[in-house]
Coordinates of C-alpha atoms in Angstrom, one line a residue:
M10 CA -8.2 4.8 -30.0
K11 CA -8.6 1.3 -28.8
S12 CA -7.9 -1.7 -31.0
I13 CA -11.5 -2.8 -31.6
N14 CA -12.7 -4.5 -34.8
K15 CA -16.1 -3.7 -36.3
I16 CA -18.5 -6.7 -35.8
F17 CA -21.4 -8.1 -37.6
V18 CA -24.3 -10.6 -37.1
A19 CA -23.2 -14.1 -37.7
G20 CA -26.6 -14.9 -39.2
A21 CA -29.2 -17.7 -38.7
V22 CA -29.5 -17.4 -34.9
V23 CA -32.8 -19.1 -34.3
L24 CA -34.2 -20.9 -31.3
S25 CA -37.5 -20.8 -29.3
L26 CA -36.2 -20.0 -25.8
G27 CA -39.3 -19.5 -23.7
L28 CA -39.1 -15.8 -24.2
G29 CA -42.8 -15.3 -24.2
A30 CA -43.1 -14.1 -27.8
T31 CA -41.2 -15.4 -30.7
S32 CA -41.2 -11.8 -32.1
C33 CA -38.4 -11.1 -29.7
I34 CA -36.0 -13.1 -31.8
D35 CA -37.6 -12.9 -35.3
D36 CA -35.0 -10.4 -36.3
L37 CA -32.4 -13.0 -35.9
N38 CA -34.3 -15.7 -37.9
V39 CA -33.5 -14.2 -41.3
T40 CA -30.5 -13.7 -43.6
P41 CA -29.3 -10.2 -42.7
E42 CA -30.5 -7.5 -45.1
Y43 CA -27.9 -4.8 -44.6
P44 CA -25.0 -4.9 -47.0
T45 CA -22.1 -5.3 -44.5
A46 CA -23.7 -8.3 -42.8
K47 CA -22.4 -11.8 -43.4
T48 CA -23.8 -15.3 -43.0
W49 CA -22.2 -18.5 -41.8
E50 CA -21.6 -19.4 -45.5
D51 CA -19.3 -16.5 -45.7
V52 CA -17.5 -17.7 -42.6
M53 CA -17.0 -21.1 -44.2
N54 CA -15.7 -19.6 -47.4
D55 CA -13.2 -17.3 -45.7
P56 CA -12.7 -18.4 -42.1
D57 CA -9.6 -16.3 -41.5
Q58 CA -11.5 -13.2 -42.2
Y59 CA -15.0 -14.0 -40.9
L60 CA -14.7 -16.6 -38.1
P61 CA -13.1 -14.2 -35.6
A62 CA -15.9 -11.6 -36.4
A63 CA -18.6 -14.2 -36.0
F64 CA -16.9 -15.2 -32.7
M65 CA -16.9 -11.5 -31.6
K66 CA -20.6 -11.2 -32.1
C67 CA -20.9 -13.4 -28.9
Y68 CA -18.9 -10.8 -27.0
S69 CA -20.5 -7.7 -28.6
S70 CA -24.0 -8.8 -27.5
L71 CA -22.8 -8.0 -24.0
A72 CA -22.1 -4.4 -25.1
V73 CA -24.5 -3.4 -27.8
S74 CA -28.2 -4.0 -28.3
G75 CA -28.0 -4.5 -32.1
Q76 CA -25.8 -4.3 -35.1
S77 CA -26.8 -1.0 -36.7
G78 CA -25.8 1.6 -34.2
D79 CA -26.9 2.7 -30.8
G80 CA -30.6 2.7 -31.7
S81 CA -30.7 -0.8 -33.1
T82 CA -31.7 -3.9 -31.2
D83 CA -31.8 -7.7 -31.7
L84 CA -35.1 -7.8 -29.8
K85 CA -38.2 -6.7 -31.5
G86 CA -40.7 -4.7 -29.4
I87 CA -38.3 -3.5 -26.7
D88 CA -36.5 -0.2 -26.6
A89 CA -32.9 -0.5 -27.8
G90 CA -31.5 1.2 -24.7
K91 CA -33.7 -0.8 -22.3
S92 CA -32.8 -4.1 -24.0
N93 CA -29.0 -3.5 -23.6
Y94 CA -27.6 -6.4 -21.6
L95 CA -25.7 -4.4 -19.0
R96 CA -28.5 -1.8 -18.6
A97 CA -31.1 -4.5 -18.1
L98 CA -29.0 -6.2 -15.4
F99 CA -28.5 -2.8 -13.7
Q100 CA -32.2 -2.3 -13.4
L101 CA -32.5 -5.6 -11.5
N102 CA -29.4 -5.6 -9.4
E103 CA -28.9 -1.9 -8.5
K104 CA -32.2 -0.1 -8.7
T105 CA -33.9 -2.6 -6.4
T106 CA -31.3 -1.9 -3.7
D107 CA -30.1 0.9 -1.5
E108 CA -27.5 2.1 -4.0
C109 CA -29.6 4.2 -6.3
A110 CA -33.0 5.5 -7.2
W111 CA -34.4 6.4 -10.7
I112 CA -36.4 9.6 -10.5
W113 CA -38.6 9.1 -13.6
S114 CA -41.8 7.1 -13.4
E115 CA -42.0 5.0 -16.6
D116 CA -43.0 1.6 -17.8
G117 CA -42.5 -0.2 -14.5
I118 CA -39.2 1.2 -13.4
E119 CA -40.7 2.8 -10.4
N120 CA -41.9 -0.6 -9.2
L121 CA -38.3 -1.8 -9.2
V122 CA -37.1 1.2 -7.3
R123 CA -39.8 0.9 -4.7
G124 CA -40.0 -2.8 -4.4
T125 CA -43.5 -3.4 -5.8
W126 CA -42.8 -5.4 -9.0
N127 CA -44.8 -8.3 -10.4
S128 CA -44.5 -10.9 -13.2
G129 CA -45.9 -8.4 -15.7
N130 CA -43.0 -5.9 -15.2
S131 CA -41.6 -4.9 -18.6
Y132 CA -38.1 -4.4 -17.3
I133 CA -38.0 -7.9 -15.8
Y134 CA -39.3 -9.2 -19.1
G135 CA -36.7 -7.2 -21.0
A136 CA -33.8 -8.5 -18.9
Y137 CA -35.0 -12.1 -19.2
S138 CA -35.4 -11.8 -22.9
R139 CA -32.0 -10.2 -23.4
I140 CA -30.2 -12.9 -21.5
Y141 CA -31.9 -15.7 -23.5
V142 CA -31.3 -14.0 -26.9
N143 CA -27.6 -13.7 -26.0
I144 CA -27.7 -17.4 -25.0
A145 CA -29.2 -18.1 -28.4
I146 CA -26.3 -16.3 -30.2
C147 CA -23.8 -18.3 -28.2
N148 CA -25.6 -21.5 -28.9
D149 CA -25.7 -20.8 -32.6
F150 CA -22.0 -20.1 -32.8
L151 CA -21.2 -23.4 -31.0
R152 CA -23.7 -25.3 -33.1
Q153 CA -22.3 -24.0 -36.4
L154 CA -18.7 -24.9 -35.3
E155 CA -19.8 -28.4 -34.4
Q156 CA -21.8 -29.0 -37.6
T157 CA -19.4 -27.4 -40.1
G158 CA -16.0 -28.1 -38.5
V159 CA -14.8 -24.7 -39.7
D160 CA -11.6 -23.4 -38.3
M161 CA -9.0 -20.8 -39.0
Q162 CA -6.6 -21.7 -41.8
A163 CA -3.5 -19.6 -42.7
Q164 CA -3.9 -17.5 -39.5
R165 CA -4.6 -20.4 -37.1
T166 CA -2.7 -20.5 -33.8
E167 CA -3.5 -22.3 -30.5
Y168 CA -5.1 -19.1 -29.3
N169 CA -6.9 -18.1 -32.5
C170 CA -8.7 -21.2 -33.4
A171 CA -12.2 -22.8 -33.2
A172 CA -11.3 -24.8 -30.0
Q173 CA -10.3 -21.7 -28.1
Y174 CA -13.2 -19.7 -29.5
A175 CA -15.6 -22.4 -28.3
L176 CA -14.2 -22.3 -24.8
E177 CA -14.7 -18.6 -24.5
V178 CA -18.2 -18.7 -26.0
R179 CA -19.1 -21.4 -23.5
A180 CA -17.8 -19.0 -20.8
I181 CA -20.0 -16.2 -22.0
R182 CA -23.0 -18.5 -22.1
A183 CA -22.1 -19.6 -18.5
L184 CA -22.1 -15.9 -17.5
L185 CA -25.5 -15.5 -19.0
Y186 CA -26.9 -18.6 -17.2
W187 CA -25.4 -17.3 -14.0
N188 CA -27.5 -14.2 -14.5
I189 CA -30.6 -16.4 -14.8
L190 CA -29.5 -18.5 -11.7
D191 CA -28.9 -15.4 -9.6
N192 CA -31.8 -13.2 -10.7
F193 CA -34.6 -15.6 -11.6
G194 CA -33.6 -18.9 -9.9
N195 CA -35.7 -21.1 -12.1
G196 CA -35.6 -20.7 -15.8
G197 CA -35.2 -22.5 -19.1
W198 CA -32.2 -24.6 -20.3
V199 CA -31.1 -25.0 -23.9
D200 CA -27.7 -25.5 -25.4
E201 CA -26.1 -26.1 -28.8
T202 CA -27.1 -29.8 -28.8
V203 CA -30.8 -28.8 -29.0
P204 CA -32.2 -28.6 -32.6
Y205 CA -33.4 -25.3 -34.0
G206 CA -37.0 -24.6 -33.1
T207 CA -37.0 -26.7 -29.9
N208 CA -38.4 -25.0 -26.8
A209 CA -36.2 -24.5 -23.8
E210 CA -36.8 -27.0 -21.0
P211 CA -37.8 -25.7 -17.6
I212 CA -35.0 -26.1 -15.0
L213 CA -35.1 -25.6 -11.3
R214 CA -32.5 -23.4 -9.5
A215 CA -30.5 -26.2 -7.8
D216 CA -30.3 -28.1 -11.1
L217 CA -29.1 -25.1 -12.9
Y218 CA -26.5 -24.5 -10.2
N219 CA -25.2 -28.1 -10.7
K220 CA -25.1 -27.6 -14.5
L221 CA -23.1 -24.4 -14.2
V222 CA -20.6 -25.9 -11.8
T223 CA -20.0 -28.8 -14.2
E224 CA -19.8 -26.6 -17.2
L225 CA -17.4 -24.1 -15.7
T226 CA -15.2 -26.8 -14.2
D227 CA -14.9 -28.4 -17.6
I228 CA -14.0 -25.1 -19.3
I229 CA -11.3 -24.4 -16.8
N230 CA -9.9 -27.9 -17.0
T231 CA -9.9 -27.9 -20.8
W232 CA -8.3 -24.4 -21.1
P233 CA -5.0 -25.0 -22.9
A234 CA -1.9 -24.5 -20.8
A235 CA -0.4 -22.3 -23.5
N236 CA -3.4 -19.9 -23.2
Q237 CA -3.6 -19.7 -19.4
N238 CA -2.0 -16.3 -19.3
H239 CA -2.6 -15.4 -22.9
V240 CA -5.4 -13.0 -23.6
V241 CA -6.0 -10.1 -26.0
Y242 CA -8.0 -7.0 -25.2
G243 CA -11.8 -7.6 -25.4
R244 CA -11.7 -11.3 -24.6
V245 CA -11.9 -13.1 -21.3
G246 CA -9.0 -15.0 -19.9
L247 CA -8.8 -18.0 -17.6
D248 CA -8.9 -15.8 -14.4
G249 CA -12.2 -14.3 -15.5
V250 CA -13.7 -17.8 -15.9
K251 CA -12.4 -18.8 -12.5
M252 CA -13.9 -15.7 -11.0
L253 CA -17.3 -16.7 -12.5
L254 CA -17.1 -20.1 -10.9
A255 CA -16.0 -18.5 -7.6
K256 CA -19.1 -16.3 -7.7
V257 CA -21.3 -19.4 -8.3
Y258 CA -19.6 -21.2 -5.3
L259 CA -19.9 -18.1 -3.1
N260 CA -23.7 -18.1 -3.5
A261 CA -24.1 -21.9 -3.4
E262 CA -26.1 -21.8 -0.1
V263 CA -28.6 -19.3 -1.7
Y264 CA -28.8 -21.1 -5.0
T265 CA -29.4 -24.6 -3.4
N266 CA -31.7 -23.3 -0.6
G267 CA -29.2 -24.3 2.0
A268 CA -28.4 -27.8 0.6
K269 CA -24.8 -26.9 -0.2
T270 CA -22.1 -24.6 0.9
S271 CA -19.0 -24.2 -1.2
Y272 CA -16.8 -21.6 0.6
D273 CA -13.7 -23.8 0.5
E274 CA -14.1 -24.2 -3.2
C275 CA -14.7 -20.4 -3.6
A276 CA -11.7 -19.6 -1.5
A277 CA -9.4 -21.9 -3.4
L278 CA -10.3 -20.3 -6.7
C279 CA -9.8 -16.8 -5.2
K280 CA -6.4 -17.8 -4.0
E281 CA -5.4 -19.0 -7.4
I282 CA -6.6 -15.8 -9.1
I283 CA -4.8 -13.6 -6.5
A284 CA -1.6 -15.6 -6.8
N285 CA -1.6 -15.1 -10.5
H286 CA -1.7 -11.3 -10.0
Q287 CA 0.9 -10.9 -7.3
G288 CA 4.0 -8.8 -7.7
G289 CA 2.7 -5.6 -9.3
G290 CA 0.3 -2.8 -8.6
Y291 CA -0.6 -1.6 -5.1
N292 CA 1.9 -3.0 -2.6
G293 CA 2.4 -6.0 -4.9
T294 CA -1.2 -7.1 -4.7
G295 CA -2.0 -6.8 -8.4
L296 CA -4.6 -4.2 -7.6
A297 CA -4.4 -1.1 -9.7
N298 CA -2.6 1.7 -7.8
H299 CA -5.4 4.2 -8.2
Y300 CA -9.0 3.3 -7.7
L301 CA -10.6 6.0 -9.7
A302 CA -8.5 5.2 -12.8
L303 CA -10.4 1.9 -13.0
F304 CA -13.5 3.7 -14.1
A305 CA -11.9 6.4 -16.4
G306 CA -12.0 6.8 -20.1
N307 CA -8.7 4.9 -20.7
N308 CA -9.4 2.1 -18.2
D309 CA -8.9 -0.5 -20.9
R310 CA -5.2 -0.6 -19.8
Y311 CA -6.4 -2.4 -16.6
A312 CA -8.3 -5.1 -18.5
P313 CA -7.1 -8.4 -19.8
G314 CA -4.8 -7.7 -22.7
G315 CA -5.0 -4.0 -22.0
G316 CA -1.3 -3.3 -21.6
N317 CA -0.7 -2.6 -17.9
T318 CA 0.0 -6.2 -17.0
A319 CA 1.2 -5.3 -13.5
E320 CA -2.1 -3.8 -12.6
N321 CA -4.7 -5.6 -14.8
E322 CA -7.2 -5.6 -12.0
I323 CA -10.2 -5.9 -14.3
L324 CA -10.6 -9.7 -14.8
W325 CA -13.4 -9.5 -17.3
N326 CA -14.5 -6.3 -19.1
V327 CA -17.0 -5.1 -21.7
P328 CA -15.3 -2.7 -24.1
F329 CA -16.9 0.6 -25.1
D330 CA -15.6 3.1 -27.6
E331 CA -16.9 6.5 -28.8
I332 CA -16.9 5.3 -32.5
Y333 CA -17.0 1.5 -32.7
V334 CA -18.9 0.4 -29.7
Q335 CA -21.8 2.7 -29.1
S336 CA -24.8 2.0 -26.8
Y337 CA -27.4 3.5 -24.6
G338 CA -26.3 1.0 -22.0
G339 CA -23.0 0.2 -20.4
S340 CA -20.8 3.1 -19.4
R341 CA -22.8 5.7 -21.3
Y342 CA -25.8 4.8 -19.2
L343 CA -23.8 4.8 -16.0
M344 CA -22.6 8.4 -16.7
A345 CA -25.5 10.0 -18.5
A346 CA -28.2 8.8 -16.1
A347 CA -26.2 10.2 -13.2
L348 CA -25.4 13.6 -14.8
T349 CA -27.2 16.7 -15.8
N350 CA -26.3 20.3 -16.7
S351 CA -27.4 22.9 -14.1
A352 CA -26.0 26.1 -12.7
F353 CA -26.6 27.8 -9.4
E354 CA -28.9 30.8 -9.3
V355 CA -27.3 33.5 -7.2
N356 CA -29.1 36.3 -5.5
E357 CA -27.3 39.5 -6.5
E358 CA -28.1 41.3 -3.2
T359 CA -27.3 38.5 -0.7
G360 CA -25.0 36.3 -2.7
E361 CA -27.2 33.3 -1.7
K362 CA -27.1 30.3 -4.0
T363 CA -30.2 28.3 -4.8
G364 CA -30.5 25.2 -7.0
F365 CA -27.5 23.1 -7.8
Y366 CA -24.5 22.8 -10.0
M367 CA -23.4 20.0 -12.3
S368 CA -21.8 19.9 -15.8
S369 CA -21.5 16.7 -17.8
A370 CA -18.5 18.3 -19.5
D371 CA -16.6 18.1 -16.2
Y372 CA -16.8 14.3 -16.6
G373 CA -15.7 14.2 -20.3
I374 CA -19.0 13.4 -21.9
N375 CA -21.6 15.4 -23.9
D376 CA -24.7 13.7 -22.7
Q377 CA -26.9 14.1 -19.6
W378 CA -30.2 12.5 -18.5
G379 CA -30.4 13.6 -14.9
C380 CA -32.4 10.7 -13.6
M381 CA -30.4 8.6 -11.1
H382 CA -29.0 9.4 -7.7
A383 CA -28.0 7.7 -4.4
R384 CA -30.3 6.7 -1.6
K385 CA -29.5 8.2 1.8
E386 CA -28.6 4.9 3.5
F387 CA -26.0 4.1 0.9
A388 CA -24.5 7.6 1.0
E389 CA -24.0 7.3 4.7
K390 CA -21.7 4.3 4.3
F391 CA -19.0 6.7 3.1
D392 CA -17.5 8.1 6.2
N393 CA -14.2 9.2 4.5
S394 CA -12.2 7.3 7.0
G395 CA -8.6 8.3 6.3
N396 CA -8.6 9.7 2.8
D397 CA -11.0 7.2 1.1
V398 CA -11.2 8.4 -2.6
R399 CA -14.1 6.2 -3.7
D400 CA -16.7 9.0 -3.5
N401 CA -14.4 11.8 -4.6
F402 CA -16.3 12.5 -7.8
W403 CA -19.7 12.7 -6.1
S404 CA -21.9 15.8 -6.0
K405 CA -22.9 16.6 -2.5
E406 CA -24.0 19.6 -0.4
E407 CA -21.4 21.9 -1.7
E408 CA -22.9 21.4 -5.2
G409 CA -26.5 21.8 -3.9
F410 CA -27.4 18.2 -3.4
T411 CA -28.9 16.7 -0.3
K412 CA -28.3 13.3 1.3
E413 CA -32.0 12.8 2.0
N414 CA -34.5 11.4 -0.5
T415 CA -37.7 13.0 0.8
E416 CA -38.6 14.0 -2.7
Y417 CA -36.5 11.6 -4.7
T418 CA -38.2 12.6 -7.9
K419 CA -36.1 15.7 -7.8
F420 CA -32.6 15.0 -9.2
N421 CA -30.6 16.7 -6.4
N422 CA -32.7 15.1 -3.6
G423 CA -30.0 12.5 -3.1
Y424 CA -26.2 12.7 -3.7
A425 CA -25.0 12.1 -7.3
P426 CA -22.7 9.1 -6.9
I427 CA -20.5 9.6 -10.0
K428 CA -18.2 6.6 -10.4
F429 CA -17.6 6.2 -14.1
T430 CA -16.1 9.1 -16.1
N431 CA -14.8 9.6 -19.7
L432 CA -11.8 11.4 -18.3
N433 CA -8.3 10.1 -19.1
T434 CA -5.7 9.5 -16.5
N435 CA -1.9 9.9 -16.8
E436 CA 0.2 6.9 -17.6
D437 CA 0.7 6.2 -13.9
G438 CA -3.1 6.2 -13.3
T439 CA -3.3 9.6 -11.6
F440 CA -5.5 12.4 -13.0
P441 CA -3.9 15.6 -14.4
L442 CA -4.8 18.2 -11.7
V443 CA -5.1 22.0 -11.8
D444 CA -3.5 22.2 -8.3
D445 CA -1.6 19.3 -6.9
S446 CA -2.3 20.4 -3.3
K447 CA -6.1 20.1 -3.6
G448 CA -6.5 16.4 -4.4
T449 CA -8.4 14.4 -6.9
V450 CA -11.8 16.0 -6.9
I451 CA -13.8 16.8 -10.0
S452 CA -13.4 20.6 -9.6
N453 CA -9.6 20.1 -9.6
I454 CA -9.3 17.9 -12.7
S455 CA -7.3 19.6 -15.5
E456 CA -8.7 20.0 -19.0
A457 CA -5.8 17.8 -20.0
A458 CA -8.0 14.9 -18.8
L459 CA -10.7 15.5 -21.4
P460 CA -10.7 13.1 -24.4
H461 CA -11.5 16.1 -26.6
P462 CA -11.8 19.9 -26.1
A463 CA -14.8 20.8 -23.9
N464 CA -16.7 22.1 -26.9
A465 CA -16.2 18.9 -28.9
L466 CA -17.0 16.1 -26.5
E467 CA -18.9 13.0 -27.7
A468 CA -22.1 11.4 -26.3
H469 CA -20.5 8.0 -26.2
P470 CA -17.6 7.4 -23.8
N471 CA -14.5 5.2 -24.2
T472 CA -14.9 3.8 -20.7
D473 CA -15.1 0.0 -20.4
T474 CA -17.5 -1.6 -17.9
P475 CA -16.0 -4.2 -15.6
I476 CA -17.8 -7.5 -15.0
F477 CA -15.3 -8.8 -12.4
R478 CA -12.4 -7.1 -10.6
L479 CA -9.6 -8.4 -8.5
A480 CA -10.7 -6.3 -5.5
D481 CA -13.8 -8.3 -5.4
T482 CA -11.7 -11.5 -5.3
Y483 CA -9.9 -10.2 -2.2
L484 CA -13.2 -9.4 -0.5
M485 CA -14.7 -12.7 -1.4
L486 CA -11.7 -14.5 0.1
A487 CA -12.3 -12.7 3.4
E488 CA -16.0 -13.5 3.3
C489 CA -15.3 -17.2 2.8
Q490 CA -13.1 -17.2 5.9
L491 CA -15.9 -15.5 7.9
R492 CA -18.4 -18.1 6.7
G493 CA -16.3 -21.1 7.7
A494 CA -13.8 -21.8 4.9
T495 CA -11.0 -24.0 6.3
N496 CA -8.4 -22.9 3.7
V497 CA -8.2 -19.2 4.7
T498 CA -6.9 -17.9 8.0
P499 CA -8.3 -14.9 9.9
A500 CA -5.1 -13.1 9.3
E501 CA -5.3 -13.7 5.5
A502 CA -8.9 -12.5 5.5
L503 CA -8.1 -9.3 7.4
Q504 CA -5.1 -8.6 5.2
A505 CA -7.2 -9.1 2.1
V506 CA -9.8 -6.5 3.2
N507 CA -7.1 -4.0 4.3
D508 CA -5.4 -4.3 0.9
V509 CA -8.6 -3.2 -0.7
R510 CA -9.1 -0.4 1.9
G511 CA -5.5 0.7 1.7
R512 CA -5.6 1.1 -2.0
A513 CA -8.7 3.3 -1.7
G514 CA -7.0 5.5 1.0
A515 CA -9.1 4.2 3.9
T516 CA -7.7 3.4 7.3
A517 CA -6.8 -0.2 8.1
W518 CA -9.2 -2.2 10.2
A519 CA -8.2 -4.2 13.3
S520 CA -10.9 -6.8 12.7
I521 CA -13.7 -7.7 10.3
N522 CA -17.1 -9.2 10.6
L523 CA -19.9 -9.9 8.1
D524 CA -21.6 -6.5 8.8
N525 CA -18.6 -4.3 8.1
L526 CA -17.6 -6.5 5.2
L527 CA -20.9 -6.0 3.6
D528 CA -20.6 -2.3 3.9
E529 CA -17.0 -2.4 2.5
R530 CA -18.3 -4.4 -0.5
A531 CA -20.9 -1.5 -1.1
R532 CA -18.1 1.1 -1.0
E533 CA -15.8 -0.8 -3.3
L534 CA -18.2 -2.3 -5.8
Y535 CA -21.1 0.0 -6.1
W536 CA -22.8 0.2 -9.4
E537 CA -21.0 -3.0 -10.6
L538 CA -24.0 -5.3 -10.5
H539 CA -23.2 -7.0 -7.2
R540 CA -25.4 -5.3 -4.6
R541 CA -28.7 -7.2 -4.8
S542 CA -26.9 -10.5 -4.7
D543 CA -24.8 -9.4 -1.8
L544 CA -27.8 -8.2 0.3
I545 CA -29.6 -11.5 -0.3
R546 CA -26.5 -13.6 0.6
F547 CA -26.1 -11.5 3.8
G548 CA -29.8 -11.8 4.7
K549 CA -30.4 -8.0 4.3
F550 CA -32.5 -7.7 1.2
V551 CA -36.1 -8.4 2.1
S552 CA -35.7 -7.7 5.8
G553 CA -33.0 -6.9 8.4
Y554 CA -32.1 -3.6 6.7
N555 CA -34.2 -0.9 5.1
W556 CA -33.5 2.1 2.9
A557 CA -35.4 5.0 1.5
W558 CA -38.5 4.1 -0.4
K559 CA -38.0 0.3 0.0
G560 CA -41.5 -1.1 0.1
N561 CA -42.9 2.2 -1.2
V562 CA -42.5 4.1 2.0
L563 CA -39.9 6.9 2.7
E564 CA -38.3 5.3 5.7
G565 CA -38.3 1.8 4.1
T566 CA -40.1 -1.4 5.1
D567 CA -39.7 -5.1 4.6
L568 CA -40.4 -6.8 1.3
N569 CA -42.2 -10.1 0.8
S570 CA -39.8 -13.0 1.2
N571 CA -40.4 -14.1 -2.4
F572 CA -38.6 -11.0 -3.7
T573 CA -35.2 -12.6 -3.3
V574 CA -35.8 -13.8 -6.9
F575 CA -37.6 -12.2 -9.8
P576 CA -40.6 -13.8 -11.4
I577 CA -40.5 -15.7 -14.7
P578 CA -42.2 -13.1 -16.9
S579 CA -46.0 -13.6 -17.5
L580 CA -45.4 -13.3 -21.2
T581 CA -43.0 -16.2 -21.1
I582 CA -45.6 -18.4 -19.3
S583 CA -48.3 -17.3 -21.8
A584 CA -46.1 -18.6 -24.7
Q585 CA -44.9 -21.7 -22.9
P586 CA -47.5 -22.8 -20.2
E587 CA -45.1 -25.5 -18.9
F588 CA -43.1 -22.7 -17.2
A589 CA -46.0 -22.1 -14.9
A590 CA -45.0 -25.2 -13.0
I591 CA -41.7 -23.6 -12.0
Q592 CA -42.9 -20.0 -11.5
N593 CA -41.3 -18.7 -8.3
P594 CA -43.6 -18.8 -5.3
G595 CA -45.5 -15.6 -4.5
Y596 CA -45.8 -14.4 -8.2

């Protein structure tokens, strides 16, 4: 069992954030009613016990929707699962791309899948609301620290103290504002200096970019030297913060509409992160030796503070646990949505099989929704050059699935691209196998990999969800060189890509270009919330590349140019009409 503390609402989180309806945060504008909850007064009376827990609420809001189990939510009027932070971002950043399709038609999700959304889309509103509620939680913690001066007492160290907590919460808030910057462009700005009840001020994309660069630079420069390589599981370290700033720099040209490029700055940060991980893991790169282990039930070992310091490739993670961190989003969503239970029907006379086979138990989880699969164009990127393992757990023709999406509302009308599992790896990162000669495929995984006996599996997995990984850092470094960075050589860029490919078992490349690098990013990082941003940065999202059902036609068609950002939700503008002035063009 992971070392995860139970967490609670810190209380009194209240701000009007331009969410469109104050009911979205009314639940936080009260003293908690349930008996285990605590208020800031409790924190002040016993900071050694309660300040760390109040601090962890800022982290937990990235994993869970509310504080009373998987069905609770901090947002009134929005389904608990749909209001989960990671799930909400997945809707925007993966379902709108070539990487997956959602086969159910509900509540506006089909509009995201088919590229026909508008400002009234409930999923866009849910994501916008979740991000700003989480910002409010961070702001409240920082405001309370500033106003009360509370700090750890008997248990105070340079790492467990209000100053370090504040840096990390500012980093979480910066992550959330990056989500606004990347997905919505324009938005609202509010921080801990704003009094309770004050509306967020509209902010344009380029200005938000500048604020984020300033904020993240200050966090990095203020990070105590003693804590630069000190991180405990469940918290972000300095490398994770640097990676966030590198992401902001990588997309500077998009965020500033061509006014700025920051590839040298991005490359410099990538080099710092990579240098800090050199020596262990795959060929001394710091990458984990085994790709599939990064998405397994005991992948916490590869996270900051997770134990395997030689291979801690996951730079920032969101922890999940079958008991203490339960959610309808995160890793449960990534598994259950891609799984179902089905058996072949066999003709007794001819032996012919019809239908398809899949079992959620094969992946270590007792839950299956059967509603999400891959689009054809994405599946075709996996040519299995060499012995590339990154699609080893997928269900394909052998299991009765087709690559085509002619009737994508049928679950097996598209490959099932299983990436995340609740299976446990061996200490060295390999999976226990039935037959060592048959390779790491799901049909050859031994029952020893199951977290519990097959008849006692849980619905909630132990698998953490990565926010950033070192493999992405390597690919970003290569991209910076291709885009003109002066502090990366072509040889360094090629080696960076081949390190990633080599770890996956793919053959080395003799050269790289932007097109094959974009495809490599898809293979390496799929379902990790990068695809939409990548396609936009490479000029392939609205036009230049089509996929099944893009633009609501089977073969795909171009989208309107304004779809590179999502609209500020219409409910937000109804509540705060001043946001109409910064609504993104075309909505």
